Amino acid sequence: QKEVEQNSGPLSVPEGAIASLNCTYSDRVSQSFFWYRQYSGKSPELIMSIYSNGDKEDGRFTAQLNKASQYVSLLIRDSQPSDSATYLCAVNQLDSSYKLIFGSGTRLLVRP
Amino acid sequence: DADVTQTPRNRITKTGKRIMLECSQTKGHDRMYWYRQDPGLGLRLIYYSFDVKDINKGEISDGYSVSRQAQAKFSLSLESAIPNQTALYFCATSDPSSTGELFFGEGSRLTVL
């Protein structure tokens, strides 16, 4: 079992819709969770981080964390074509505060 | 100019050749990392370094070596390249006060024939 799992997609949504991206992780002691966005041919960039159970909102982005169920999600409201990218979930484990474990990413397509 | 610069950006080489990928940064971060990215496999950590005298293996260090020449420079070497090392390689940096924000270079695409 992979440590961090994501559906590869593509997830296709119409412009203006809510895009929901999900990630599950296997290590119960994971402490910190991150979403990176990677445009095609570009390097990843951090868009959200979350450390405690519940929701964290930043503009059109909301990260949700449920440690009991070991999943973290990213909601993108009012999706725009410019949101089309691959979204990487990353988990920072308790014993490796310097090391992120990445999922394989979910490709999001926002249709105009 | 990019804060994290990788050279070369693209390289095609043959099996058995020695290859070096270089990374330099102007962010002043102590921590530097080398990742490789393969389709469907995400980013996997090869090596990381917390300072000039500190080098650590990551998940997939076999077949690779690194050198931390200075705080700002971290090189990745493939002593004898093989085709399954064909991948996109990223250098990244982080600040010790950050638990998860990595700053990535633009990537080096390596093809081993």
GROMACS .gro file of N, CA and C in nm, chain A residues 2-3 32 34 36 38 41-46 51 88 92 97-105, chain B residues 9 31 33 35 37 40-43 45 48 50 59 88 90 98-102 104-107:
model
  144
    2LYS      N    1   0.056   0.216  -0.090
    2LYS     CA    2   0.131   0.340  -0.095
    2LYS      C    3   0.101   0.421   0.029
    3GLU      N    4   0.198   0.499   0.071
    3GLU     CA    5   0.181   0.577   0.193
    3GLU      C    6   0.083   0.691   0.176
   32SER      N    7   0.152   1.676   0.955
   32SER     CA    8   0.130   1.795   0.873
   32SER      C    9   0.095   1.753   0.732
   34PHE      N   10  -0.015   1.885   0.322
   34PHE     CA   11   0.006   1.995   0.228
   34PHE      C   12  -0.054   1.961   0.092
   36TYR      N   13   0.014   2.078  -0.300
   36TYR     CA   14   0.096   2.147  -0.397
   36TYR      C   15   0.024   2.144  -0.532
   38GLN      N   16   0.085   2.175  -0.946
   38GLN     CA   17   0.189   2.165  -1.048
   38GLN      C   18   0.126   2.180  -1.186
   41GLY      N   19   0.460   2.082  -1.704
   41GLY     CA   20   0.594   2.127  -1.740
   41GLY      C   21   0.659   2.222  -1.640
   42LYS      N   22   0.592   2.243  -1.528
   42LYS     CA   23   0.643   2.336  -1.427
   42LYS      C   24   0.673   2.263  -1.297
   43SER      N   25   0.730   2.335  -1.203
   43SER     CA   26   0.762   2.277  -1.073
   43SER      C   27   0.644   2.294  -0.978
   44PRO      N   28   0.635   2.208  -0.876
   44PRO     CA   29   0.526   2.221  -0.778
   44PRO      C   30   0.539   2.347  -0.695
   45GLU      N   31   0.423   2.399  -0.654
   45GLU     CA   32   0.421   2.514  -0.564
   45GLU      C   33   0.318   2.488  -0.455
   46LEU      N   34   0.351   2.529  -0.334
   46LEU     CA   35   0.262   2.507  -0.220
   46LEU      C   36   0.141   2.601  -0.228
   51TYR      N   37  -0.283   2.145   0.963
   51TYR     CA   38  -0.216   2.071   1.069
   51TYR      C   39  -0.311   2.009   1.169
   88LEU      N   40  -0.085   1.779  -0.597
   88LEU     CA   41  -0.009   1.680  -0.522
   88LEU      C   42  -0.037   1.694  -0.374
   92ASN      N   43   0.377   1.501   0.604
   92ASN     CA   44   0.499   1.511   0.682
   92ASN      C   45   0.482   1.423   0.805
   97SER      N   46   1.044   1.524   1.021
   97SER     CA   47   0.990   1.658   1.005
   97SER      C   48   1.048   1.730   0.885
   98TYR      N   49   1.154   1.678   0.829
   98TYR     CA   50   1.218   1.738   0.715
   98TYR      C   51   1.177   1.672   0.585
   99LYS      N   52   1.103   1.562   0.591
   99LYS     CA   53   1.081   1.482   0.472
   99LYS      C   54   0.933   1.472   0.441
  100LEU      N   55   0.897   1.513   0.321
  100LEU     CA   56   0.759   1.501   0.277
  100LEU      C   57   0.743   1.376   0.193
  101ILE      N   58   0.632   1.307   0.214
  101ILE     CA   59   0.594   1.196   0.128
  101ILE      C   60   0.483   1.247   0.037
  102PHE      N   61   0.504   1.235  -0.092
  102PHE     CA   62   0.408   1.287  -0.189
  102PHE      C   63   0.321   1.177  -0.245
  103GLY      N   64   0.197   1.211  -0.272
  103GLY     CA   65   0.112   1.125  -0.353
  103GLY      C   66   0.146   1.145  -0.499
  104SER      N   67   0.086   1.063  -0.584
  104SER     CA   68   0.118   1.069  -0.726
  104SER      C   69   0.044   1.180  -0.799
  105GLY      N   70  -0.051   1.245  -0.730
  105GLY     CA   71  -0.118   1.360  -0.788
  105GLY      C   72  -0.248   1.329  -0.857
  121ARG      N   73   1.879   2.199  -1.796
  121ARG     CA   74   1.734   2.182  -1.792
  121ARG      C   75   1.692   2.056  -1.868
  143ARG      N   76   1.853   2.383   0.407
  143ARG     CA   77   1.810   2.249   0.367
  143ARG      C   78   1.790   2.242   0.216
  145TYR      N   79   1.729   1.948  -0.121
  145TYR     CA   80   1.677   1.816  -0.152
  145TYR      C   81   1.688   1.788  -0.302
  147TYR      N   82   1.472   1.542  -0.569
  147TYR     CA   83   1.360   1.453  -0.593
  147TYR      C   84   1.362   1.411  -0.740
  149GLN      N   85   1.076   1.273  -1.038
  149GLN     CA   86   0.934   1.258  -1.066
  149GLN      C   87   0.916   1.172  -1.189
  152GLY      N   88   0.287   0.892  -1.280
  152GLY     CA   89   0.213   0.797  -1.198
  152GLY      C   90   0.276   0.764  -1.065
  153LEU      N   91   0.396   0.816  -1.040
  153LEU     CA   92   0.465   0.782  -0.915
  153LEU      C   93   0.489   0.902  -0.825
  154GLY      N   94   0.455   1.018  -0.870
  154GLY     CA   95   0.474   1.135  -0.785
  154GLY      C   96   0.620   1.170  -0.767
  155LEU      N   97   0.648   1.242  -0.662
  155LEU     CA   98   0.784   1.286  -0.631
  155LEU      C   99   0.844   1.191  -0.528
  157LEU      N  100   1.200   1.112  -0.296
  157LEU     CA  101   1.319   1.176  -0.243
  157LEU      C  102   1.442   1.090  -0.268
  160TYR      N  103   1.895   1.428   0.069
  160TYR     CA  104   1.872   1.559   0.126
  160TYR      C  105   1.988   1.597   0.215
  162PHE      N  106   2.104   1.894   0.526
  162PHE     CA  107   2.064   2.002   0.616
  162PHE      C  108   2.169   2.113   0.625
  171GLU      N  109   1.448   0.796  -0.014
  171GLU     CA  110   1.382   0.669  -0.045
  171GLU      C  111   1.453   0.589  -0.152
  200LEU      N  112   1.223   1.323  -1.455
  200LEU     CA  113   1.233   1.467  -1.430
  200LEU      C  114   1.287   1.484  -1.288
  202PHE      N  115   1.402   1.723  -0.967
  202PHE     CA  116   1.381   1.853  -0.905
  202PHE      C  117   1.474   1.870  -0.786
  210SER      N  118   1.018   2.593   0.863
  210SER     CA  119   0.902   2.548   0.788
  210SER      C  120   0.892   2.397   0.793
  211THR      N  121   0.773   2.345   0.817
  211THR     CA  122   0.758   2.200   0.825
  211THR      C  123   0.720   2.137   0.692
  212GLY      N  124   0.692   2.217   0.595
  212GLY     CA  125   0.650   2.152   0.472
  212GLY      C  126   0.659   2.232   0.346
  213GLU      N  127   0.703   2.355   0.354
  213GLU     CA  128   0.709   2.432   0.231
  213GLU      C  129   0.844   2.413   0.165
  214LEU      N  130   0.838   2.350   0.051
  214LEU     CA  131   0.956   2.332  -0.032
  214LEU      C  132   0.951   2.430  -0.147
  216PHE      N  133   1.091   2.473  -0.514
  216PHE     CA  134   1.147   2.387  -0.617
  216PHE      C  135   1.217   2.466  -0.727
  217GLY      N  136   1.321   2.405  -0.781
  217GLY     CA  137   1.378   2.455  -0.906
  217GLY      C  138   1.288   2.419  -1.022
  218GLU      N  139   1.328   2.458  -1.141
  218GLU     CA  140   1.244   2.438  -1.259
  218GLU      C  141   1.251   2.298  -1.314
  219GLY      N  142   1.340   2.216  -1.262
  219GLY     CA  143   1.347   2.078  -1.305
  219GLY      C  144   1.453   2.054  -1.411
   0.00000   0.00000   0.00000
